[in-house]
Every structure is written in structure tokens, then in C-alpha cells.
PDB file of C-alpha atoms in Angstrom:
ATOM      1  CA  GLU A 169      66.811 -95.743   1.478  1.00 78.00           C
ATOM      2  CA  ALA A 170      66.007 -93.010   4.011  1.00 86.00           C
ATOM      3  CA  GLU A 171      62.360 -92.716   4.963  1.00 93.00           C
ATOM      4  CA  VAL A 172      60.001 -90.264   6.606  1.00 97.00           C
ATOM      5  CA  ALA A 173      58.586 -91.991   9.673  1.00 97.00           C
ATOM      6  CA  GLN A 174      54.996 -91.411  10.783  1.00 98.00           C
ATOM      7  CA  SER A 175      52.911 -92.810  13.599  1.00 98.00           C
ATOM      8  CA  PRO A 176      50.382 -94.106  14.195  1.00 98.00           C
ATOM      9  CA  ARG A 177      49.507 -95.706  10.836  1.00 97.00           C
ATOM     10  CA  TYR A 178      45.823 -95.806  11.711  1.00 97.00           C
ATOM     11  CA  LYS A 179      43.733 -93.906  14.238  1.00 98.00           C
ATOM     12  CA  ILE A 180      40.056 -94.123  15.034  1.00 98.00           C
ATOM     13  CA  THR A 181      38.672 -91.454  17.311  1.00 98.00           C
ATOM     14  CA  GLU A 182      35.290 -90.168  18.354  1.00 97.00           C
ATOM     15  CA  LYS A 183      34.239 -86.705  17.321  1.00 97.00           C
ATOM     16  CA  SER A 184      35.083 -83.987  19.823  1.00 97.00           C
ATOM     17  CA  GLN A 185      38.101 -85.949  21.048  1.00 98.00           C
ATOM     18  CA  ALA A 186      41.704 -84.841  20.654  1.00 98.00           C
ATOM     19  CA  VAL A 187      44.101 -86.668  18.342  1.00 98.00           C
ATOM     20  CA  ALA A 188      47.807 -86.240  17.569  1.00 98.00           C
ATOM     21  CA  PHE A 189      50.093 -87.459  14.820  1.00 98.00           C
ATOM     22  CA  TRP A 190      53.866 -87.672  14.838  1.00 98.00           C
ATOM     23  CA  CYS A 191      56.416 -87.306  12.032  1.00 98.00           C
ATOM     24  CA  ASP A 192      60.180 -87.802  11.929  1.00 97.00           C
ATOM     25  CA  PRO A 193      61.676 -86.441   8.695  1.00 97.00           C
ATOM     26  CA  ILE A 194      64.727 -87.699   6.870  1.00 95.00           C
ATOM     27  CA  SER A 195      67.865 -86.778   8.790  1.00 94.00           C
ATOM     28  CA  GLY A 196      69.248 -83.441   7.666  1.00 93.00           C
ATOM     29  CA  HIS A 197      66.045 -82.254   6.011  1.00 93.00           C
ATOM     30  CA  ALA A 198      65.298 -78.711   7.130  1.00 93.00           C
ATOM     31  CA  THR A 199      61.831 -78.466   5.600  1.00 93.00           C
ATOM     32  CA  LEU A 200      58.866 -80.473   6.851  1.00 95.00           C
ATOM     33  CA  TYR A 201      55.343 -80.497   5.446  1.00 96.00           C
ATOM     34  CA  TRP A 202      51.996 -81.787   6.657  1.00 98.00           C
ATOM     35  CA  TYR A 203      49.501 -82.598   3.908  1.00 97.00           C
ATOM     36  CA  ARG A 204      45.919 -83.810   4.238  1.00 98.00           C
ATOM     37  CA  GLN A 205      44.524 -86.184   1.612  1.00 96.00           C
ATOM     38  CA  ILE A 206      40.768 -86.667   1.608  1.00 95.00           C
ATOM     39  CA  LEU A 207      39.671 -89.900  -0.068  1.00 92.00           C
ATOM     40  CA  GLY A 208      39.515 -89.462  -3.824  1.00 90.00           C
ATOM     41  CA  GLN A 209      41.454 -86.182  -3.840  1.00 93.00           C
ATOM     42  CA  GLY A 210      45.040 -85.033  -4.109  1.00 95.00           C
ATOM     43  CA  PRO A 211      47.038 -84.062  -1.017  1.00 96.00           C
ATOM     44  CA  GLU A 212      46.636 -80.483   0.198  1.00 96.00           C
ATOM     45  CA  LEU A 213      49.251 -78.644   2.240  1.00 96.00           C
ATOM     46  CA  LEU A 214      48.243 -77.835   5.804  1.00 97.00           C
ATOM     47  CA  VAL A 215      51.498 -76.450   7.200  1.00 96.00           C
ATOM     48  CA  GLN A 216      55.147 -76.098   6.195  1.00 94.00           C
ATOM     49  CA  PHE A 217      58.110 -75.704   8.541  1.00 94.00           C
ATOM     50  CA  GLN A 218      61.599 -74.471   7.794  1.00 92.00           C
ATOM     51  CA  ASP A 219      63.585 -75.760  10.765  1.00 94.00           C
ATOM     52  CA  GLU A 220      61.395 -74.846  13.750  1.00 95.00           C
ATOM     53  CA  SER A 221      59.608 -71.935  12.056  1.00 94.00           C
ATOM     54  CA  VAL A 222      56.251 -72.041  10.291  1.00 94.00           C
ATOM     55  CA  VAL A 223      56.580 -70.653   6.756  1.00 91.00           C
ATOM     56  CA  ASP A 224      53.093 -71.462   5.458  1.00 92.00           C
ATOM     57  CA  ASP A 225      50.001 -72.345   7.478  1.00 95.00           C
ATOM     58  CA  SER A 226      47.466 -70.546   5.313  1.00 93.00           C
ATOM     59  CA  GLN A 227      45.354 -73.703   4.847  1.00 94.00           C
ATOM     60  CA  LEU A 228      45.545 -74.905   8.453  1.00 97.00           C
ATOM     61  CA  PRO A 229      42.185 -74.644  10.286  1.00 96.00           C
ATOM     62  CA  LYS A 230      43.703 -72.894  13.257  1.00 95.00           C
ATOM     63  CA  ASP A 231      40.589 -73.058  15.411  1.00 96.00           C
ATOM     64  CA  ARG A 232      41.119 -76.797  15.843  1.00 98.00           C
ATOM     65  CA  PHE A 233      44.465 -77.739  14.299  1.00 98.00           C
ATOM     66  CA  SER A 234      47.923 -77.011  15.674  1.00 98.00           C
ATOM     67  CA  ALA A 235      51.390 -78.066  14.609  1.00 98.00           C
ATOM     68  CA  GLU A 236      54.787 -77.773  16.170  1.00 97.00           C
ATOM     69  CA  ARG A 237      58.382 -78.635  15.422  1.00 97.00           C
ATOM     70  CA  LEU A 238      60.035 -77.444  18.588  1.00 88.00           C
ATOM     71  CA  LYS A 239      63.627 -78.529  17.958  1.00 90.00           C
ATOM     72  CA  GLY A 240      63.496 -78.367  14.202  1.00 88.00           C
ATOM     73  CA  VAL A 241      63.521 -82.136  13.816  1.00 94.00           C
ATOM     74  CA  ASP A 242      60.370 -84.171  14.456  1.00 97.00           C
ATOM     75  CA  SER A 243      56.903 -82.677  14.387  1.00 98.00           C
ATOM     76  CA  THR A 244      53.454 -83.184  15.887  1.00 98.00           C
ATOM     77  CA  LEU A 245      50.114 -82.295  14.315  1.00 98.00           C
ATOM     78  CA  LYS A 246      47.163 -82.068  16.689  1.00 98.00           C
ATOM     79  CA  ILE A 247      43.427 -81.824  16.144  1.00 98.00           C
ATOM     80  CA  GLN A 248      41.165 -80.760  18.986  1.00 98.00           C
ATOM     81  CA  PRO A 249      38.257 -81.315  18.829  1.00 97.00           C
ATOM     82  CA  ALA A 250      38.091 -83.762  15.934  1.00 98.00           C
ATOM     83  CA  GLU A 251      35.121 -83.490  13.555  1.00 98.00           C
ATOM     84  CA  LEU A 252      33.671 -86.068  11.166  1.00 97.00           C
ATOM     85  CA  GLY A 253      35.031 -84.093   8.194  1.00 97.00           C
ATOM     86  CA  ASP A 254      38.582 -84.530   9.473  1.00 98.00           C
ATOM     87  CA  SER A 255      38.579 -88.164   8.373  1.00 98.00           C
ATOM     88  CA  ALA A 256      41.446 -88.352   5.903  1.00 97.00           C
ATOM     89  CA  MET A 257      45.024 -89.484   5.350  1.00 97.00           C
ATOM     90  CA  TYR A 258      47.546 -87.164   6.978  1.00 98.00           C
ATOM     91  CA  LEU A 259      50.832 -87.250   5.107  1.00 97.00           C
ATOM     92  CA  CYS A 260      54.126 -85.851   6.306  1.00 98.00           C
ATOM     93  CA  ALA A 261      56.895 -85.011   3.853  1.00 96.00           C
ATOM     94  CA  SER A 262      60.359 -83.535   4.093  1.00 94.00           C
ATOM     95  CA  SER A 263      62.895 -81.978   1.765  1.00 91.00           C
ATOM     96  CA  LEU A 264      66.442 -80.720   2.077  1.00 88.00           C
ATOM     97  CA  ASN A 265      65.272 -77.105   2.317  1.00 82.00           C
ATOM     98  CA  GLN A 266      62.578 -74.810   0.942  1.00 78.00           C
ATOM     99  CA  GLN A 267      64.739 -73.541  -1.918  1.00 76.00           C
ATOM    100  CA  THR A 268      64.838 -76.923  -3.592  1.00 77.00           C
ATOM    101  CA  HIS A 269      62.687 -79.948  -4.273  1.00 78.00           C
ATOM    102  CA  TYR A 270      65.690 -82.226  -3.814  1.00 76.00           C
ATOM    103  CA  GLY A 271      64.825 -85.256  -1.742  1.00 80.00           C
ATOM    104  CA  TYR A 272      61.125 -84.355  -1.402  1.00 87.00           C
ATOM    105  CA  THR A 273      59.832 -87.556   0.223  1.00 93.00           C
ATOM    106  CA  PHE A 274      56.470 -88.545   1.689  1.00 96.00           C
ATOM    107  CA  GLY A 275      55.876 -90.728   4.694  1.00 96.00           C
ATOM    108  CA  SER A 276      53.358 -93.573   4.713  1.00 95.00           C
ATOM    109  CA  GLY A 277      50.763 -91.413   6.402  1.00 97.00           C
ATOM    110  CA  THR A 278      48.299 -91.700   9.259  1.00 97.00           C
ATOM    111  CA  ARG A 279      44.790 -92.662   8.259  1.00 97.00           C
ATOM    112  CA  LEU A 280      42.338 -90.955  10.597  1.00 98.00           C
ATOM    113  CA  THR A 281      38.742 -92.053  10.957  1.00 98.00           C
ATOM    114  CA  VAL A 282      36.449 -89.892  13.087  1.00 98.00           C
ATOM    115  CA  VAL A 283      33.276 -91.625  14.234  1.00 98.00           C
TER     116      VAL A 283
ATOM    117  CA  GLY B 181      46.979 -69.180  -5.661  1.00 85.00           C
ATOM    118  CA  GLU B 182      47.944 -72.049  -7.908  1.00 90.00           C
ATOM    119  CA  ASN B 183      45.208 -74.342  -9.241  1.00 94.00           C
ATOM    120  CA  VAL B 184      45.944 -77.661 -10.959  1.00 97.00           C
ATOM    121  CA  GLU B 185      43.348 -79.516 -12.985  1.00 97.00           C
ATOM    122  CA  GLN B 186      43.865 -83.130 -14.027  1.00 98.00           C
ATOM    123  CA  HIS B 187      42.109 -85.255 -16.648  1.00 97.00           C
ATOM    124  CA  PRO B 188      40.798 -87.854 -16.991  1.00 98.00           C
ATOM    125  CA  SER B 189      39.660 -88.897 -13.533  1.00 97.00           C
ATOM    126  CA  THR B 190      39.694 -92.566 -14.574  1.00 98.00           C
ATOM    127  CA  LEU B 191      41.466 -94.303 -17.425  1.00 98.00           C
ATOM    128  CA  SER B 192      41.240 -97.934 -18.496  1.00 98.00           C
ATOM    129  CA  VAL B 193      43.670 -99.353 -21.043  1.00 98.00           C
ATOM    130  CA  GLN B 194      44.603-102.765 -22.326  1.00 98.00           C
ATOM    131  CA  GLU B 195      47.957-104.156 -21.309  1.00 98.00           C
ATOM    132  CA  GLY B 196      50.563-103.015 -23.810  1.00 98.00           C
ATOM    133  CA  ASP B 197      48.672 -99.892 -24.843  1.00 98.00           C
ATOM    134  CA  SER B 198      49.746 -96.340 -24.013  1.00 98.00           C
ATOM    135  CA  ALA B 199      48.188 -94.110 -21.359  1.00 98.00           C
ATOM    136  CA  VAL B 200      48.179 -90.310 -21.325  1.00 98.00           C
ATOM    137  CA  ILE B 201      47.187 -88.108 -18.395  1.00 98.00           C
ATOM    138  CA  LYS B 202      46.964 -84.334 -18.773  1.00 98.00           C
ATOM    139  CA  CYS B 203      47.215 -81.473 -16.305  1.00 98.00           C
ATOM    140  CA  THR B 204      46.851 -77.731 -16.549  1.00 98.00           C
ATOM    141  CA  TYR B 205      48.101 -75.141 -14.075  1.00 97.00           C
ATOM    142  CA  SER B 206      47.186 -71.534 -13.498  1.00 96.00           C
ATOM    143  CA  ASP B 207      50.265 -69.830 -12.015  1.00 93.00           C
ATOM    144  CA  SER B 208      52.863 -68.923 -14.648  1.00 93.00           C
ATOM    145  CA  ALA B 209      55.484 -68.671 -11.871  1.00 90.00           C
ATOM    146  CA  SER B 210      55.319 -72.438 -11.252  1.00 92.00           C
ATOM    147  CA  ASN B 211      58.540 -74.024 -12.423  1.00 92.00           C
ATOM    148  CA  TYR B 212      58.558 -77.590 -11.143  1.00 92.00           C
ATOM    149  CA  PHE B 213      56.120 -80.320 -12.171  1.00 96.00           C
ATOM    150  CA  PRO B 214      56.362 -83.762 -10.546  1.00 96.00           C
ATOM    151  CA  TRP B 215      54.211 -86.824 -11.119  1.00 97.00           C
ATOM    152  CA  TYR B 216      53.402 -89.216  -8.277  1.00 97.00           C
ATOM    153  CA  LYS B 217      52.107 -92.770  -8.279  1.00 97.00           C
ATOM    154  CA  GLN B 218      50.056 -93.865  -5.294  1.00 95.00           C
ATOM    155  CA  GLU B 219      49.005 -97.438  -4.722  1.00 94.00           C
ATOM    156  CA  LEU B 220      46.094 -98.199  -2.416  1.00 89.00           C
ATOM    157  CA  GLY B 221      46.955 -97.315   1.177  1.00 86.00           C
ATOM    158  CA  LYS B 222      50.540 -96.352   0.352  1.00 90.00           C
ATOM    159  CA  ARG B 223      52.541 -93.142   0.169  1.00 92.00           C
ATOM    160  CA  PRO B 224      52.749 -91.076  -3.021  1.00 94.00           C
ATOM    161  CA  GLN B 225      55.975 -91.949  -4.814  1.00 95.00           C
ATOM    162  CA  LEU B 226      57.709 -89.698  -7.297  1.00 95.00           C
ATOM    163  CA  ILE B 227      57.948 -91.339 -10.711  1.00 96.00           C
ATOM    164  CA  ILE B 228      59.186 -88.471 -12.879  1.00 96.00           C
ATOM    165  CA  ASP B 229      59.505 -84.710 -12.735  1.00 95.00           C
ATOM    166  CA  ILE B 230      60.235 -81.856 -15.108  1.00 94.00           C
ATOM    167  CA  ARG B 231      61.425 -78.304 -14.664  1.00 91.00           C
ATOM    168  CA  SER B 232      60.252 -75.315 -16.640  1.00 87.00           C
ATOM    169  CA  ASN B 233      63.480 -74.983 -18.625  1.00 87.00           C
ATOM    170  CA  VAL B 234      62.889 -78.399 -20.232  1.00 85.00           C
ATOM    171  CA  GLY B 235      60.157 -79.379 -22.673  1.00 92.00           C
ATOM    172  CA  GLU B 236      60.329 -83.143 -22.383  1.00 96.00           C
ATOM    173  CA  LYS B 237      61.865 -85.798 -20.155  1.00 95.00           C
ATOM    174  CA  LYS B 238      61.863 -89.553 -20.532  1.00 97.00           C
ATOM    175  CA  ASP B 239      62.662 -92.431 -18.204  1.00 95.00           C
ATOM    176  CA  GLN B 240      62.213 -95.853 -19.783  1.00 96.00           C
ATOM    177  CA  ARG B 241      58.454 -96.301 -20.387  1.00 98.00           C
ATOM    178  CA  ILE B 242      57.503 -92.998 -18.767  1.00 98.00           C
ATOM    179  CA  ALA B 243      57.744 -89.542 -20.300  1.00 98.00           C
ATOM    180  CA  VAL B 244      56.533 -86.091 -19.357  1.00 98.00           C
ATOM    181  CA  THR B 245      56.011 -83.142 -21.680  1.00 97.00           C
ATOM    182  CA  LEU B 246      55.578 -79.507 -20.689  1.00 97.00           C
ATOM    183  CA  ASN B 247      54.058 -76.637 -22.661  1.00 96.00           C
ATOM    184  CA  LYS B 248      54.786 -73.464 -20.678  1.00 94.00           C
ATOM    185  CA  THR B 249      52.893 -71.207 -23.076  1.00 94.00           C
ATOM    186  CA  ALA B 250      49.689 -73.189 -22.724  1.00 96.00           C
ATOM    187  CA  LYS B 251      50.438 -74.037 -19.074  1.00 96.00           C
ATOM    188  CA  HIS B 252      49.872 -77.716 -19.408  1.00 96.00           C
ATOM    189  CA  PHE B 253      51.913 -80.856 -18.920  1.00 98.00           C
ATOM    190  CA  SER B 254      51.259 -84.512 -19.625  1.00 98.00           C
ATOM    191  CA  LEU B 255      52.357 -87.936 -18.442  1.00 98.00           C
ATOM    192  CA  HIS B 256      52.834 -90.638 -21.072  1.00 98.00           C
ATOM    193  CA  ILE B 257      53.170 -94.304 -20.144  1.00 98.00           C
ATOM    194  CA  THR B 258      53.970 -96.698 -22.989  1.00 98.00           C
ATOM    195  CA  GLU B 259      53.639-100.484 -23.051  1.00 98.00           C
ATOM    196  CA  THR B 260      51.457-100.440 -19.949  1.00 98.00           C
ATOM    197  CA  GLN B 261      51.628-103.359 -17.541  1.00 97.00           C
ATOM    198  CA  PRO B 262      49.191-104.514 -14.824  1.00 97.00           C
ATOM    199  CA  GLU B 263      51.575-103.187 -12.151  1.00 97.00           C
ATOM    200  CA  ASP B 264      51.091 -99.685 -13.583  1.00 98.00           C
ATOM    201  CA  SER B 265      47.548 -99.768 -12.157  1.00 98.00           C
ATOM    202  CA  ALA B 266      47.410 -97.082  -9.450  1.00 98.00           C
ATOM    203  CA  VAL B 267      46.321 -93.491  -8.844  1.00 97.00           C
ATOM    204  CA  TYR B 268      48.531 -90.916 -10.539  1.00 98.00           C
ATOM    205  CA  PHE B 269      48.803 -87.323  -9.333  1.00 97.00           C
ATOM    206  CA  CYS B 270      50.338 -84.361 -11.063  1.00 98.00           C
ATOM    207  CA  ALA B 271      51.540 -81.377  -9.084  1.00 97.00           C
ATOM    208  CA  ALA B 272      52.931 -77.904  -9.652  1.00 95.00           C
ATOM    209  CA  SER B 273      55.306 -75.943  -7.493  1.00 92.00           C
ATOM    210  CA  LYS B 274      57.439 -72.877  -7.277  1.00 85.00           C
ATOM    211  CA  SER B 275      60.823 -72.864  -5.687  1.00 72.00           C
ATOM    212  CA  ARG B 276      63.449 -70.576  -4.320  1.00 60.00           C
ATOM    213  CA  GLU B 277      61.996 -67.418  -2.860  1.00 57.00           C
ATOM    214  CA  TYR B 278      58.410 -68.636  -3.245  1.00 56.00           C
ATOM    215  CA  GLY B 279      58.839 -71.719  -1.074  1.00 67.00           C
ATOM    216  CA  ASN B 280      58.227 -75.127  -2.561  1.00 84.00           C
ATOM    217  CA  LYS B 281      54.844 -76.515  -1.556  1.00 89.00           C
ATOM    218  CA  LEU B 282      53.257 -78.898  -4.027  1.00 93.00           C
ATOM    219  CA  VAL B 283      49.770 -78.155  -5.369  1.00 95.00           C
ATOM    220  CA  PHE B 284      48.230 -81.403  -6.550  1.00 96.00           C
ATOM    221  CA  GLY B 285      45.657 -82.318  -9.138  1.00 97.00           C
ATOM    222  CA  ALA B 286      42.696 -84.484  -8.132  1.00 96.00           C
ATOM    223  CA  GLY B 287      44.276 -87.676  -9.428  1.00 97.00           C
ATOM    224  CA  THR B 288      43.689 -90.217 -12.201  1.00 98.00           C
ATOM    225  CA  ILE B 289      42.800 -93.834 -11.479  1.00 98.00           C
ATOM    226  CA  LEU B 290      44.624 -95.921 -14.086  1.00 98.00           C
ATOM    227  CA  ARG B 291      43.466 -99.483 -14.656  1.00 98.00           C
ATOM    228  CA  VAL B 292      45.521-101.718 -16.916  1.00 98.00           C
ATOM    229  CA  LYS B 293      43.512-104.718 -18.053  1.00 97.00           C
ATOM    230  CA  SER B 294      45.371-107.915 -18.860  1.00 92.00           C
TER     231      SER B 294
END
């Protein structure tokens, strides 16, 4: 079964430091999503890519968060500087394209702890 | 934007009993309603979904019902087993020209007591 790959699985960082997460979607999936899941809550979309273009980043805190998908395949989400409130699970997902929910699959996530 | 509310936040049932989780949504344009199961420290996994042109869908012990008029949908698990214990999330989404992000409920912790 095809999977969405994410790394690292766990990350501990001090506040004010920079941190980056990586995601490799299922091969052939044009749409890639980054969700943030705070403990005890449902995932919330941060940014959505269609190929290399951002189609929705309305909930991305752009003063400290950035995301890129330069070649339309894998993606990196960066936080700089990290704050205590950024502690959460960061989930990447991919789907065939943004017109369908076919194949919508989540990765195992990166659990970030900011100390 | 879309808002999804989910109830109850926790649910305890005896093994073999049924469990029902309910969600309401606010955006009448939403047309896709998946349910995810998430075990501790693991990824959300799709267990069943329903589209707005269908009122009910069943897959073995799991069923989902949708009431478009009232804008609510429910997950039904029959003959619960200890391995059903997990956090369950409902979500709502639009597709096609609206994009297809998922808006999640806050989750329900289901505990099946043996």
C-alpha cells in the first residue's frame, strides 16, 4: 500500500529556534496538504498545494511559518522562530488532485515539542 | 467558512453494544463527509465516507447516515470490540471548484470495555 512519508517522526526544539519538516506524497498525487493537530483537537489545514502552487494558505501563520513544494513533488514546512504554542502533530496528506477526494491519505506525522 | 461540531467528546460502551457519534456542519455546499479513526500516536485512517447524494452507507459493522436538510451526519458502530477503542473524527469537505480541504470535528474518544 502506498504511503505518505514524513520525517522526522519526533522533534524537540527550543523556542526561538528554527525547525523544518519534510513530506513525500504518494507518487502521482498532485495535491499536498499540511495539517496541524493540537493535542485533543482535530487536524486543521495550514496549507494546500496543487503541484507546486499554493491554493490555500489562509490559516498559515505567515509571520513564522513557510511552506514550499518547489518541484511539485515533496514539500518542506518550516517554522522560524518556534514558539511554545507550536507544539503539535504536523500531518502531511496527499490526494490525486484537488477536484477529488480519491486517495486522500495521511502520513504518520511529525510530533513537535517546543521547550 | 465551514464549522463542524462533534458529540460526544467521550463515549464509553460495553463490548458488543452499539456506539453512535454525531456531527453537524454549517456550510450547505459541503458534499463529502469522511470519518477517520486515529489510534494513539498514529495517522488518521479513513474508515468510511459518504457523499451528499447518498443518505446512508454501510460497511460491515460500520454505517454512516447523512441528513442534508438538517446538516448532520452520524457514525454507527455495531457489536463494538475492544479494538474499536480509538479517537474518531468526522470531517466535511467540498470538492471540485471549491478545492477539497477537510474541516474536522474535535474528535470523540471511544472506549470499549470488555
